[in-house]
Short mmCIF file of C-alpha atoms in Angstrom, two decimals:
data_model
loop_
_atom_site.label_atom_id
_atom_site.label_comp_id
_atom_site.label_asym_id
_atom_site.label_seq_id
_atom_site.Cartn_x
_atom_site.Cartn_y
_atom_site.Cartn_z
CA MET A 25 10.76 7.17 3.50
CA ALA A 26 11.81 3.59 4.12
CA TRP A 27 11.27 0.89 1.51
CA TYR A 28 8.54 -0.77 3.61
CA ASP A 29 6.72 2.57 3.87
CA MET A 30 6.17 2.46 0.12
CA LYS A 31 3.61 -0.32 0.59
CA LEU A 32 1.29 2.31 2.04
CA PHE A 33 1.66 4.58 -0.99
CA PHE A 34 1.70 1.79 -3.59
CA ARG A 35 -1.39 -0.01 -2.37
CA TRP A 36 -3.69 2.02 -4.63
CA HIS A 37 -5.46 -0.14 -7.12
CA PRO A 38 -8.28 0.63 -9.57
CA LYS A 39 -10.78 -1.44 -7.58
CA TYR A 40 -10.09 0.62 -4.42
CA THR A 41 -10.20 3.89 -6.32
CA GLU A 42 -13.47 2.97 -8.02
CA ALA A 43 -15.12 2.03 -4.74
CA SER A 44 -13.96 5.30 -3.17
CA SER A 45 -15.23 7.38 -6.07
CA ARG A 46 -18.63 5.63 -6.00
CA LEU A 47 -18.92 6.34 -2.28
CA PHE A 48 -18.02 9.99 -2.89
CA GLU A 49 -20.67 10.24 -5.62
CA GLN A 50 -23.32 8.71 -3.36
CA ARG A 51 -22.57 11.04 -0.48
CA TRP A 52 -22.17 14.27 -2.44
CA GLY A 53 -24.30 13.62 -5.50
CA TYR A 54 -21.84 14.49 -8.26
CA ARG A 55 -18.76 13.20 -10.00
CA PHE A 56 -15.66 14.72 -8.48
CA TYR A 57 -13.18 13.16 -10.91
CA SER A 58 -13.06 10.53 -13.58
CA GLU A 59 -11.60 7.18 -12.64
CA GLN A 60 -9.20 7.21 -15.58
CA ALA A 61 -7.69 10.50 -14.46
CA MET A 62 -7.32 9.13 -10.94
CA TYR A 63 -5.56 5.97 -12.16
CA LEU A 64 -3.14 8.09 -14.17
CA TRP A 65 -2.47 10.30 -11.13
CA VAL A 66 -1.79 7.24 -8.96
CA PHE A 67 0.61 5.82 -11.56
CA ARG A 68 2.46 9.12 -11.87
CA ARG A 69 2.61 9.48 -8.08
CA LYS A 70 4.16 6.02 -7.73
CA VAL A 71 6.88 6.91 -10.24
CA PHE A 72 7.54 10.21 -8.46
CA LEU A 73 7.77 8.60 -5.00
CA PHE A 74 10.07 5.86 -6.26
CA ALA A 75 12.36 8.42 -7.89
CA ARG A 76 12.43 10.48 -4.69
CA TRP A 77 13.17 7.31 -2.70
CA LEU A 78 16.23 6.93 -4.93
CA TYR A 79 17.17 10.51 -3.89
CA VAL A 80 16.54 11.92 -7.34
CA PRO A 81 16.00 15.69 -7.01
CA VAL A 82 12.42 16.93 -7.45
CA ASN A 83 13.12 18.31 -10.94
CA GLY A 84 14.65 14.99 -11.97
CA ALA A 85 11.74 13.06 -10.45
CA ASN A 86 9.28 15.20 -12.39
CA MET A 87 11.24 14.54 -15.57
CA ALA A 88 11.22 10.80 -14.82
CA VAL A 89 7.45 10.93 -14.39
CA ARG A 90 7.03 12.60 -17.79
CA ILE A 91 9.34 10.12 -19.51
CA VAL A 92 7.76 7.03 -17.93
CA ALA A 93 4.23 8.32 -18.63
CA LYS A 94 5.16 8.91 -22.27
CA LEU A 95 6.65 5.43 -22.58
CA ARG A 96 3.56 3.96 -20.94
CA SER A 97 1.31 5.75 -23.43
CA TYR A 98 3.24 4.14 -26.30
CA ILE A 99 3.04 0.68 -24.77
CA LYS A 100 -0.50 0.88 -23.42
CA PRO A 101 -2.54 3.58 -25.16
CA GLU A 102 -5.71 4.56 -23.32
#
């Protein structure tokens, strides 16, 4: 993945995710996932992709995700 390709993966934002989930609910009639869980997934995915872009092995990238998520929970508790 090139650095400029990351714009595609990092463009997720809560307002886009919320609009998508509302559309899903309207079309299918039920809540597929909570927005908060989706935001957390997007954050964790960004950390993982960035670590992989730095050529960190998958196990190391997963560890980085856990560490950064833990630090984030201390700084910004939900």
